[in-house]
Amino acid sequence: MRKICLIFIFLNVAFGDIADKFAQECENGDVKICTLLARSYESGLLNNELPFAYEKVFLKNECEKNDALSCALYTNHFDKKDEPQIWKKALEVEKKECESGSAKGCDYTGHRYDHYEHYFGEKLENNREIAEQYYEKAKGLYEKECKNGVAYSCLQIWELTTRKMMNRDEAYGEKMLEKAHQIYEKECESGIDNIESCIKRIYNPNKPYKKFIPMLKTNCEKGSLYACKTLLNSKFYDHQVGKKRLKEKEIQEIRETYLSFLEKSCENGSAEGCLDLSRVYEDFNFGIMDFTKAEQVHKKSINLFAKECDKGDRSSCLAFSRQIGYSSIPFEKNENLAKKYYEKACELGETLACKALDK
């Protein structure tokens, strides 16, 4: 995986390595990155569009390395003109994953064929029949995993047999859904590590799960940031526990617990913890409204995301890209380098870059 290398100095950022990455993409012919890099050197601040331009290159390169998820993210966020070709690349990867025994690979392949015209911009004869073959294979693989207690796989069988497949089996699907819920409930009751998985999957608006509130309280007290955050989310109560709400005193106690755990999490080097803490410092509901502290911990979260990205963590790379895109990050001010990259962009046909050289 390509890595974004950064050296952070508290509240100041040395962008030598990341500038090299941008420069390489410019040399590879990306006119937008050339232009944005020139503007960054010209102004002395990282141009906010530059991280997103780099993210586009990052995802496309990962897609070319046979990463299907990167292909999907690339088509969802960037050039629609390349969409059919990128989806075909994703389909090739998913087929190989299916052949290797991946239930998800078969399921995703079936989905692509099921909606072939949507993804590839053209019709395919017998696409539904082809999709059904892959769905059947996915179902068989999910069934093996479901028997071994994998709730997600049981849930996917329900999805396949009640919503996707032509040969539907509503009764069997509902049986698998019930099994999935039983497994998730046990996971939820088992403790802190599984609370998020359980809450995200057990959803039945007609049958609220009454054990959620005491479970969330217990896990929040044990240090689950997700449990604390969920307790503070009013939408959760509307959808999961029949519009039941906590008392204001209980909410305040949860806020204090959540803040305490976030501070510890950030101190211990959690990028997500620091990011959430920065939002709390700006949230009037917590009664803090300390924008200086919010900025400090936000910068720290960027630093931590960069370090995790350096280790090859894709989600941290994307989080890093998005967070610096919304920040005022110092960048080297260098007229000579600004001119160099304007010239490169001009050579590549960017008229605004050519005009910038004429000033």
mmCIF file of C-alpha atoms in Angstrom:
data_model
loop_
_atom_site.group_PDB
_atom_site.id
_atom_site.type_symbol
_atom_site.label_atom_id
_atom_site.label_comp_id
_atom_site.label_asym_id
_atom_site.label_seq_id
_atom_site.Cartn_x
_atom_site.Cartn_y
_atom_site.Cartn_z
ATOM 1 C CA MET A 1 0.000 0.000 0.000
ATOM 2 C CA ARG A 2 1.211 3.478 -0.782
ATOM 3 C CA LYS A 3 2.093 5.424 2.327
ATOM 4 C CA ILE A 4 1.761 9.094 3.161
ATOM 5 C CA CYS A 5 4.790 10.062 5.257
ATOM 6 C CA LEU A 6 4.509 13.133 7.492
ATOM 7 C CA ILE A 7 6.579 14.650 10.287
ATOM 8 C CA PHE A 8 4.409 16.682 12.653
ATOM 9 C CA ILE A 9 5.686 19.327 15.036
ATOM 10 C CA PHE A 10 3.012 20.366 17.547
ATOM 11 C CA LEU A 11 0.711 22.836 15.778
ATOM 12 C CA ASN A 12 3.231 23.096 12.951
ATOM 13 C CA VAL A 13 3.732 20.627 10.148
ATOM 14 C CA ALA A 14 6.863 19.881 8.158
ATOM 15 C CA PHE A 15 5.502 18.794 4.776
ATOM 16 C CA GLY A 16 8.731 17.691 3.093
ATOM 17 C CA ASP A 17 7.749 14.069 2.556
ATOM 18 C CA ILE A 18 4.134 14.710 1.609
ATOM 19 C CA ALA A 19 5.278 17.443 -0.766
ATOM 20 C CA ASP A 20 7.495 14.835 -2.437
ATOM 21 C CA LYS A 21 4.466 12.584 -2.908
ATOM 22 C CA PHE A 22 2.487 15.429 -4.469
ATOM 23 C CA ALA A 23 5.470 16.357 -6.642
ATOM 24 C CA GLN A 24 5.747 12.796 -7.945
ATOM 25 C CA GLU A 25 2.096 12.803 -9.020
ATOM 26 C CA CYS A 26 2.675 16.134 -10.741
ATOM 27 C CA GLU A 27 5.626 14.626 -12.632
ATOM 28 C CA ASN A 28 3.344 11.726 -13.563
ATOM 29 C CA GLY A 29 1.149 14.221 -15.401
ATOM 30 C CA ASP A 30 -1.597 15.128 -12.914
ATOM 31 C CA VAL A 31 -2.209 18.731 -13.895
ATOM 32 C CA LYS A 32 -4.534 19.457 -10.976
ATOM 33 C CA ILE A 33 -1.969 18.395 -8.402
ATOM 34 C CA CYS A 34 0.689 20.514 -10.179
ATOM 35 C CA THR A 35 -1.557 23.577 -9.978
ATOM 36 C CA LEU A 36 -2.596 23.047 -6.371
ATOM 37 C CA LEU A 37 0.985 22.361 -5.325
ATOM 38 C CA ALA A 38 2.069 25.625 -6.949
ATOM 39 C CA ARG A 39 -0.675 27.516 -5.096
ATOM 40 C CA SER A 40 0.401 25.956 -1.801
ATOM 41 C CA TYR A 41 4.018 27.076 -2.290
ATOM 42 C CA GLU A 42 2.781 30.492 -3.400
ATOM 43 C CA SER A 43 0.547 31.106 -0.372
ATOM 44 C CA GLY A 44 2.460 29.293 2.369
ATOM 45 C CA LEU A 45 -0.673 27.302 3.276
ATOM 46 C CA LEU A 46 -1.651 23.824 2.150
ATOM 47 C CA ASN A 47 -4.349 24.255 -0.488
ATOM 48 C CA ASN A 48 -7.452 22.536 0.873
ATOM 49 C CA GLU A 49 -8.161 20.815 -2.445
ATOM 50 C CA LEU A 50 -4.743 19.165 -2.599
ATOM 51 C CA PRO A 51 -5.425 16.295 -0.129
ATOM 52 C CA PHE A 52 -8.597 15.366 -2.021
ATOM 53 C CA ALA A 53 -6.739 15.415 -5.337
ATOM 54 C CA TYR A 54 -4.118 13.136 -3.817
ATOM 55 C CA GLU A 55 -6.793 10.852 -2.344
ATOM 56 C CA LYS A 56 -8.140 10.378 -5.851
ATOM 57 C CA VAL A 57 -4.708 9.268 -7.078
ATOM 58 C CA PHE A 58 -4.206 7.075 -4.000
ATOM 59 C CA LEU A 59 -7.491 5.217 -4.509
ATOM 60 C CA LYS A 60 -6.964 4.770 -8.231
ATOM 61 C CA ASN A 61 -3.495 3.308 -7.651
ATOM 62 C CA GLU A 62 -4.836 0.952 -4.964
ATOM 63 C CA CYS A 63 -7.585 -0.095 -7.370
ATOM 64 C CA GLU A 64 -4.953 -0.903 -10.003
ATOM 65 C CA LYS A 65 -3.288 -3.113 -7.378
ATOM 66 C CA ASN A 66 -6.472 -5.240 -7.335
ATOM 67 C CA ASP A 67 -8.109 -3.693 -4.278
ATOM 68 C CA ALA A 68 -11.838 -3.850 -5.022
ATOM 69 C CA LEU A 69 -12.844 -1.540 -2.165
ATOM 70 C CA SER A 70 -10.553 1.191 -3.484
ATOM 71 C CA CYS A 71 -12.154 0.771 -6.917
ATOM 72 C CA ALA A 72 -15.587 1.245 -5.353
ATOM 73 C CA LEU A 73 -14.508 4.295 -3.341
ATOM 74 C CA TYR A 74 -12.856 5.821 -6.395
ATOM 75 C CA THR A 75 -15.970 5.527 -8.548
ATOM 76 C CA ASN A 76 -18.210 6.798 -5.744
ATOM 77 C CA HIS A 77 -16.222 9.978 -5.164
ATOM 78 C CA PHE A 78 -14.348 10.846 -8.358
ATOM 79 C CA ASP A 79 -14.364 10.754 -12.162
ATOM 80 C CA LYS A 80 -17.662 9.373 -13.421
ATOM 81 C CA LYS A 81 -16.271 9.097 -16.944
ATOM 82 C CA ASP A 82 -13.947 6.317 -15.747
ATOM 83 C CA GLU A 83 -16.704 4.558 -13.798
ATOM 84 C CA PRO A 84 -17.484 1.594 -16.106
ATOM 85 C CA GLN A 85 -13.775 0.743 -16.515
ATOM 86 C CA ILE A 86 -13.120 0.970 -12.782
ATOM 87 C CA TRP A 87 -16.148 -1.179 -11.963
ATOM 88 C CA LYS A 88 -14.925 -3.793 -14.456
ATOM 89 C CA LYS A 89 -11.635 -3.815 -12.586
ATOM 90 C CA ALA A 90 -13.519 -4.266 -9.308
ATOM 91 C CA LEU A 91 -15.537 -7.108 -10.858
ATOM 92 C CA GLU A 92 -12.349 -8.915 -11.922
ATOM 93 C CA VAL A 93 -11.014 -8.692 -8.363
ATOM 94 C CA GLU A 94 -14.309 -9.832 -6.827
ATOM 95 C CA LYS A 95 -14.494 -12.820 -9.179
ATOM 96 C CA LYS A 96 -11.021 -13.927 -8.096
ATOM 97 C CA GLU A 97 -12.010 -13.532 -4.452
ATOM 98 C CA CYS A 98 -15.091 -15.666 -5.109
ATOM 99 C CA GLU A 99 -12.997 -18.355 -6.794
ATOM 100 C CA SER A 100 -10.788 -18.375 -3.693
ATOM 101 C CA GLY A 101 -13.789 -19.160 -1.487
ATOM 102 C CA SER A 102 -14.839 -15.695 -0.350
ATOM 103 C CA ALA A 103 -18.585 -15.455 0.292
ATOM 104 C CA LYS A 104 -18.425 -11.671 0.051
ATOM 105 C CA GLY A 105 -16.564 -11.916 -3.263
ATOM 106 C CA CYS A 106 -19.329 -14.106 -4.709
ATOM 107 C CA ASP A 107 -22.041 -11.892 -3.238
ATOM 108 C CA TYR A 108 -20.500 -8.712 -4.667
ATOM 109 C CA THR A 109 -19.936 -10.373 -8.053
ATOM 110 C CA GLY A 110 -23.586 -11.409 -8.135
ATOM 111 C CA HIS A 111 -24.609 -7.862 -7.285
ATOM 112 C CA ARG A 112 -22.533 -6.412 -10.140
ATOM 113 C CA TYR A 113 -24.161 -8.773 -12.653
ATOM 114 C CA ASP A 114 -27.587 -8.214 -11.125
ATOM 115 C CA HIS A 115 -27.241 -4.466 -11.816
ATOM 116 C CA TYR A 116 -24.955 -4.775 -14.811
ATOM 117 C CA GLU A 117 -26.317 -1.877 -16.857
ATOM 118 C CA HIS A 118 -26.115 0.485 -13.864
ATOM 119 C CA TYR A 119 -22.433 -0.275 -13.220
ATOM 120 C CA PHE A 120 -21.120 -0.779 -16.744
ATOM 121 C CA GLY A 121 -23.394 1.385 -18.886
ATOM 122 C CA GLU A 122 -24.429 -1.442 -21.194
ATOM 123 C CA LYS A 123 -26.797 -4.391 -21.226
ATOM 124 C CA LEU A 124 -25.691 -7.994 -20.845
ATOM 125 C CA GLU A 125 -27.793 -10.929 -21.970
ATOM 126 C CA ASN A 126 -28.660 -13.339 -19.147
ATOM 127 C CA ASN A 127 -27.126 -11.059 -16.512
ATOM 128 C CA ARG A 128 -29.777 -12.089 -13.973
ATOM 129 C CA GLU A 129 -29.044 -15.776 -14.523
ATOM 130 C CA ILE A 130 -25.314 -15.160 -14.072
ATOM 131 C CA ALA A 131 -26.031 -13.146 -10.937
ATOM 132 C CA GLU A 132 -28.151 -15.993 -9.570
ATOM 133 C CA GLN A 133 -25.263 -18.443 -9.982
ATOM 134 C CA TYR A 134 -22.976 -16.236 -7.927
ATOM 135 C CA TYR A 135 -25.688 -15.604 -5.337
ATOM 136 C CA GLU A 136 -26.144 -19.366 -4.965
ATOM 137 C CA LYS A 137 -22.431 -19.846 -4.429
ATOM 138 C CA ALA A 138 -22.356 -16.979 -1.908
ATOM 139 C CA LYS A 139 -25.316 -18.518 -0.072
ATOM 140 C CA GLY A 140 -23.531 -21.859 0.266
ATOM 141 C CA LEU A 141 -20.384 -20.204 1.642
ATOM 142 C CA TYR A 142 -22.376 -18.002 4.016
ATOM 143 C CA GLU A 143 -24.241 -21.070 5.300
ATOM 144 C CA LYS A 144 -20.972 -22.708 6.354
ATOM 145 C CA GLU A 145 -19.950 -19.559 8.219
ATOM 146 C CA CYS A 146 -23.403 -19.143 9.757
ATOM 147 C CA LYS A 147 -23.234 -22.685 11.164
ATOM 148 C CA ASN A 148 -19.985 -21.674 12.857
ATOM 149 C CA GLY A 149 -21.728 -18.791 14.630
ATOM 150 C CA VAL A 150 -20.872 -15.899 12.302
ATOM 151 C CA ALA A 151 -23.880 -13.610 12.674
ATOM 152 C CA TYR A 152 -22.987 -11.449 9.664
ATOM 153 C CA SER A 153 -23.143 -14.506 7.390
ATOM 154 C CA CYS A 154 -26.564 -15.506 8.747
ATOM 155 C CA LEU A 155 -27.720 -11.953 8.064
ATOM 156 C CA GLN A 156 -26.420 -12.095 4.484
ATOM 157 C CA ILE A 157 -28.360 -15.319 3.867
ATOM 158 C CA TRP A 158 -31.512 -13.458 4.892
ATOM 159 C CA GLU A 159 -30.571 -10.636 2.501
ATOM 160 C CA LEU A 160 -29.994 -13.062 -0.368
ATOM 161 C CA THR A 161 -33.070 -15.235 0.125
ATOM 162 C CA THR A 162 -35.553 -12.421 0.718
ATOM 163 C CA ARG A 163 -34.259 -9.556 -1.413
ATOM 164 C CA LYS A 164 -31.663 -10.514 -4.026
ATOM 165 C CA MET A 165 -32.196 -14.001 -5.427
ATOM 166 C CA MET A 166 -34.803 -14.916 -8.024
ATOM 167 C CA ASN A 167 -35.485 -18.183 -6.179
ATOM 168 C CA ARG A 168 -36.522 -16.576 -2.914
ATOM 169 C CA ASP A 169 -37.287 -18.383 0.317
ATOM 170 C CA GLU A 170 -38.891 -15.959 2.760
ATOM 171 C CA ALA A 171 -39.380 -18.518 5.537
ATOM 172 C CA TYR A 172 -35.756 -19.678 5.422
ATOM 173 C CA GLY A 173 -34.548 -16.090 5.263
ATOM 174 C CA GLU A 174 -36.521 -15.087 8.355
ATOM 175 C CA LYS A 175 -35.117 -18.116 10.184
ATOM 176 C CA MET A 176 -31.577 -16.958 9.352
ATOM 177 C CA LEU A 177 -32.405 -13.403 10.423
ATOM 178 C CA GLU A 178 -33.615 -14.677 13.790
ATOM 179 C CA LYS A 179 -30.421 -16.707 14.190
ATOM 180 C CA ALA A 180 -28.324 -13.653 13.373
ATOM 181 C CA HIS A 181 -30.169 -11.635 16.005
ATOM 182 C CA GLN A 182 -29.672 -14.348 18.604
ATOM 183 C CA ILE A 183 -25.916 -14.391 17.963
ATOM 184 C CA TYR A 184 -25.675 -10.607 18.018
ATOM 185 C CA GLU A 185 -27.639 -10.428 21.269
ATOM 186 C CA LYS A 186 -25.197 -12.839 22.892
ATOM 187 C CA GLU A 187 -22.296 -10.766 21.600
ATOM 188 C CA CYS A 188 -23.886 -7.620 22.933
ATOM 189 C CA GLU A 189 -24.373 -9.213 26.339
ATOM 190 C CA SER A 190 -20.837 -10.595 26.397
ATOM 191 C CA GLY A 191 -19.124 -7.243 26.872
ATOM 192 C CA ILE A 192 -17.390 -4.154 25.602
ATOM 193 C CA ASP A 193 -15.608 -5.586 22.545
ATOM 194 C CA ASN A 194 -18.802 -6.637 20.789
ATOM 195 C CA ILE A 195 -21.259 -3.863 21.716
ATOM 196 C CA GLU A 196 -20.803 -1.909 18.475
ATOM 197 C CA SER A 197 -21.305 -4.952 16.263
ATOM 198 C CA CYS A 198 -24.482 -5.875 18.096
ATOM 199 C CA ILE A 199 -26.063 -2.424 18.060
ATOM 200 C CA LYS A 200 -25.379 -1.879 14.376
ATOM 201 C CA ARG A 201 -26.992 -5.146 13.341
ATOM 202 C CA ILE A 202 -29.964 -5.708 15.641
ATOM 203 C CA TYR A 203 -32.595 -3.431 14.210
ATOM 204 C CA ASN A 204 -36.291 -4.147 14.291
ATOM 205 C CA PRO A 205 -38.494 -1.027 14.481
ATOM 206 C CA ASN A 206 -41.507 -3.153 15.410
ATOM 207 C CA LYS A 207 -39.707 -4.917 18.241
ATOM 208 C CA PRO A 208 -37.380 -2.574 20.165
ATOM 209 C CA TYR A 209 -34.616 -4.329 22.060
ATOM 210 C CA LYS A 210 -35.202 -3.289 25.680
ATOM 211 C CA LYS A 211 -31.807 -4.496 26.936
ATOM 212 C CA PHE A 212 -29.906 -1.872 24.941
ATOM 213 C CA ILE A 213 -29.977 0.938 27.521
ATOM 214 C CA PRO A 214 -28.615 -1.066 30.481
ATOM 215 C CA MET A 215 -26.014 -2.696 28.207
ATOM 216 C CA LEU A 216 -24.892 0.647 26.861
ATOM 217 C CA LYS A 217 -24.660 2.143 30.350
ATOM 218 C CA THR A 218 -22.577 -0.795 31.583
ATOM 219 C CA ASN A 219 -20.237 -0.639 28.600
ATOM 220 C CA CYS A 220 -19.955 3.145 28.773
ATOM 221 C CA GLU A 221 -18.885 2.864 32.409
ATOM 222 C CA LYS A 222 -16.303 0.249 31.394
ATOM 223 C CA GLY A 223 -14.764 2.626 28.867
ATOM 224 C CA SER A 224 -16.562 1.995 25.574
ATOM 225 C CA LEU A 225 -16.520 5.304 23.698
ATOM 226 C CA TYR A 226 -18.999 3.889 21.201
ATOM 227 C CA ALA A 227 -21.456 3.011 23.979
ATOM 228 C CA CYS A 228 -21.188 6.484 25.524
ATOM 229 C CA LYS A 229 -21.585 8.187 22.158
ATOM 230 C CA THR A 230 -24.599 6.034 21.301
ATOM 231 C CA LEU A 231 -26.284 6.903 24.592
ATOM 232 C CA LEU A 232 -25.913 10.583 23.697
ATOM 233 C CA ASN A 233 -27.407 10.100 20.228
ATOM 234 C CA SER A 234 -31.125 10.923 20.325
ATOM 235 C CA LYS A 235 -31.749 9.169 16.978
ATOM 236 C CA PHE A 236 -30.713 5.905 18.584
ATOM 237 C CA TYR A 237 -33.674 6.038 20.933
ATOM 238 C CA ASP A 238 -36.152 6.796 18.162
ATOM 239 C CA HIS A 239 -35.062 3.768 16.137
ATOM 240 C CA GLN A 240 -33.964 1.178 18.676
ATOM 241 C CA VAL A 241 -35.720 1.567 22.007
ATOM 242 C CA GLY A 242 -39.174 2.887 21.186
ATOM 243 C CA LYS A 243 -38.459 6.622 21.680
ATOM 244 C CA LYS A 244 -37.536 6.135 25.331
ATOM 245 C CA ARG A 245 -35.201 8.884 26.567
ATOM 246 C CA LEU A 246 -32.796 9.236 29.459
ATOM 247 C CA LYS A 247 -33.294 11.829 32.165
ATOM 248 C CA GLU A 248 -31.216 15.020 31.936
ATOM 249 C CA LYS A 249 -29.196 14.062 35.013
ATOM 250 C CA GLU A 250 -28.310 10.703 33.437
ATOM 251 C CA ILE A 251 -27.328 12.410 30.191
ATOM 252 C CA GLN A 252 -25.021 14.810 32.047
ATOM 253 C CA GLU A 253 -23.349 11.910 33.856
ATOM 254 C CA ILE A 254 -22.805 10.154 30.524
ATOM 255 C CA ARG A 255 -21.322 13.338 29.028
ATOM 256 C CA GLU A 256 -18.838 13.555 31.890
ATOM 257 C CA THR A 257 -17.920 9.873 31.506
ATOM 258 C CA TYR A 258 -17.586 10.237 27.738
ATOM 259 C CA LEU A 259 -15.372 13.325 28.054
ATOM 260 C CA SER A 260 -13.135 11.584 30.592
ATOM 261 C CA PHE A 261 -12.668 8.520 28.406
ATOM 262 C CA LEU A 262 -12.068 10.624 25.294
ATOM 263 C CA GLU A 263 -9.318 12.556 27.037
ATOM 264 C CA LYS A 264 -7.659 9.302 28.146
ATOM 265 C CA SER A 265 -8.090 7.813 24.683
ATOM 266 C CA CYS A 266 -6.459 10.829 23.046
ATOM 267 C CA GLU A 267 -3.616 10.824 25.585
ATOM 268 C CA ASN A 268 -3.028 7.157 24.774
ATOM 269 C CA GLY A 269 -2.625 7.895 21.076
ATOM 270 C CA SER A 270 -6.032 7.203 19.557
ATOM 271 C CA ALA A 271 -6.562 9.295 16.407
ATOM 272 C CA GLU A 272 -10.339 8.738 16.517
ATOM 273 C CA GLY A 273 -10.366 9.628 20.216
ATOM 274 C CA CYS A 274 -8.589 12.925 19.562
ATOM 275 C CA LEU A 275 -10.874 13.719 16.641
ATOM 276 C CA ASP A 276 -14.021 13.105 18.706
ATOM 277 C CA LEU A 277 -12.518 15.077 21.602
ATOM 278 C CA SER A 278 -11.984 18.082 19.317
ATOM 279 C CA ARG A 279 -15.694 17.975 18.447
ATOM 280 C CA VAL A 280 -16.689 17.758 22.118
ATOM 281 C CA TYR A 281 -14.605 20.841 22.914
ATOM 282 C CA GLU A 282 -16.714 22.733 20.356
ATOM 283 C CA ASP A 283 -20.076 21.299 21.468
ATOM 284 C CA PHE A 284 -22.092 23.704 23.642
ATOM 285 C CA ASN A 285 -23.983 20.723 25.125
ATOM 286 C CA PHE A 286 -20.836 19.801 27.032
ATOM 287 C CA GLY A 287 -20.458 23.349 28.361
ATOM 288 C CA ILE A 288 -16.803 23.679 27.315
ATOM 289 C CA MET A 289 -16.601 25.637 24.037
ATOM 290 C CA ASP A 290 -12.784 25.792 24.082
ATOM 291 C CA PHE A 291 -11.786 26.357 20.470
ATOM 292 C CA THR A 292 -8.058 26.518 21.256
ATOM 293 C CA LYS A 293 -8.130 23.062 22.814
ATOM 294 C CA ALA A 294 -10.296 21.830 19.954
ATOM 295 C CA GLU A 295 -7.692 22.981 17.428
ATOM 296 C CA GLN A 296 -4.843 21.417 19.391
ATOM 297 C CA VAL A 297 -6.362 17.967 19.665
ATOM 298 C CA HIS A 298 -7.551 18.115 16.049
ATOM 299 C CA LYS A 299 -3.958 18.708 14.951
ATOM 300 C CA LYS A 300 -2.916 15.786 17.152
ATOM 301 C CA SER A 301 -5.516 13.542 15.507
ATOM 302 C CA ILE A 302 -4.104 14.458 12.068
ATOM 303 C CA ASN A 303 -0.637 13.524 13.313
ATOM 304 C CA LEU A 304 -1.860 10.164 14.612
ATOM 305 C CA PHE A 305 -3.828 9.391 11.432
ATOM 306 C CA ALA A 306 -0.651 10.082 9.434
ATOM 307 C CA LYS A 307 1.375 7.681 11.594
ATOM 308 C CA GLU A 308 -1.216 4.919 11.178
ATOM 309 C CA CYS A 309 -1.337 5.600 7.457
ATOM 310 C CA ASP A 310 2.451 5.229 7.403
ATOM 311 C CA LYS A 311 1.966 1.703 8.773
ATOM 312 C CA GLY A 312 -0.335 0.857 5.856
ATOM 313 C CA ASP A 313 -3.775 1.431 7.373
ATOM 314 C CA ARG A 314 -6.091 2.485 4.519
ATOM 315 C CA SER A 315 -8.831 4.004 6.690
ATOM 316 C CA SER A 316 -6.241 6.200 8.431
ATOM 317 C CA CYS A 317 -4.879 7.346 5.057
ATOM 318 C CA LEU A 318 -8.347 8.435 3.964
ATOM 319 C CA ALA A 319 -9.120 10.006 7.355
ATOM 320 C CA PHE A 320 -5.836 11.909 7.171
ATOM 321 C CA SER A 321 -6.673 13.198 3.709
ATOM 322 C CA ARG A 322 -10.110 14.411 4.764
ATOM 323 C CA GLN A 323 -9.009 15.986 8.028
ATOM 324 C CA ILE A 324 -6.176 18.064 6.570
ATOM 325 C CA GLY A 325 -8.577 19.091 3.829
ATOM 326 C CA TYR A 326 -10.623 20.941 6.458
ATOM 327 C CA SER A 327 -7.664 22.499 8.301
ATOM 328 C CA SER A 328 -5.384 25.494 7.836
ATOM 329 C CA ILE A 329 -2.045 23.725 7.565
ATOM 330 C CA PRO A 330 1.215 25.715 7.203
ATOM 331 C CA PHE A 331 3.189 24.912 4.043
ATOM 332 C CA GLU A 332 6.571 26.053 2.840
ATOM 333 C CA LYS A 333 6.347 29.404 1.067
ATOM 334 C CA ASN A 334 8.682 29.225 -1.926
ATOM 335 C CA GLU A 335 8.277 31.414 -4.993
ATOM 336 C CA ASN A 336 10.735 29.376 -7.073
ATOM 337 C CA LEU A 337 8.909 26.112 -6.433
ATOM 338 C CA ALA A 338 5.558 27.823 -7.034
ATOM 339 C CA LYS A 339 6.848 28.978 -10.417
ATOM 340 C CA LYS A 340 8.206 25.499 -11.204
ATOM 341 C CA TYR A 341 4.864 23.809 -10.665
ATOM 342 C CA TYR A 342 2.886 26.531 -12.423
ATOM 343 C CA GLU A 343 5.174 25.978 -15.421
ATOM 344 C CA LYS A 344 4.575 22.238 -15.288
ATOM 345 C CA ALA A 345 0.822 22.733 -15.069
ATOM 346 C CA CYS A 346 0.963 25.207 -17.952
ATOM 347 C CA GLU A 347 2.875 22.657 -20.066
ATOM 348 C CA LEU A 348 0.110 20.155 -19.305
ATOM 349 C CA GLY A 349 -2.498 22.583 -20.640
ATOM 350 C CA GLU A 350 -3.820 24.362 -17.536
ATOM 351 C CA THR A 351 -4.612 27.918 -18.759
ATOM 352 C CA LEU A 352 -5.015 29.333 -15.225
ATOM 353 C CA ALA A 353 -1.469 28.198 -14.441
ATOM 354 C CA CYS A 354 -0.215 29.944 -17.578
ATOM 355 C CA LYS A 355 -1.990 33.156 -16.492
ATOM 356 C CA ALA A 356 -0.445 32.879 -13.008
ATOM 357 C CA LEU A 357 3.009 32.898 -14.651
ATOM 358 C CA ASP A 358 2.186 36.126 -16.512
ATOM 359 C CA LYS A 359 1.490 38.077 -13.293
#
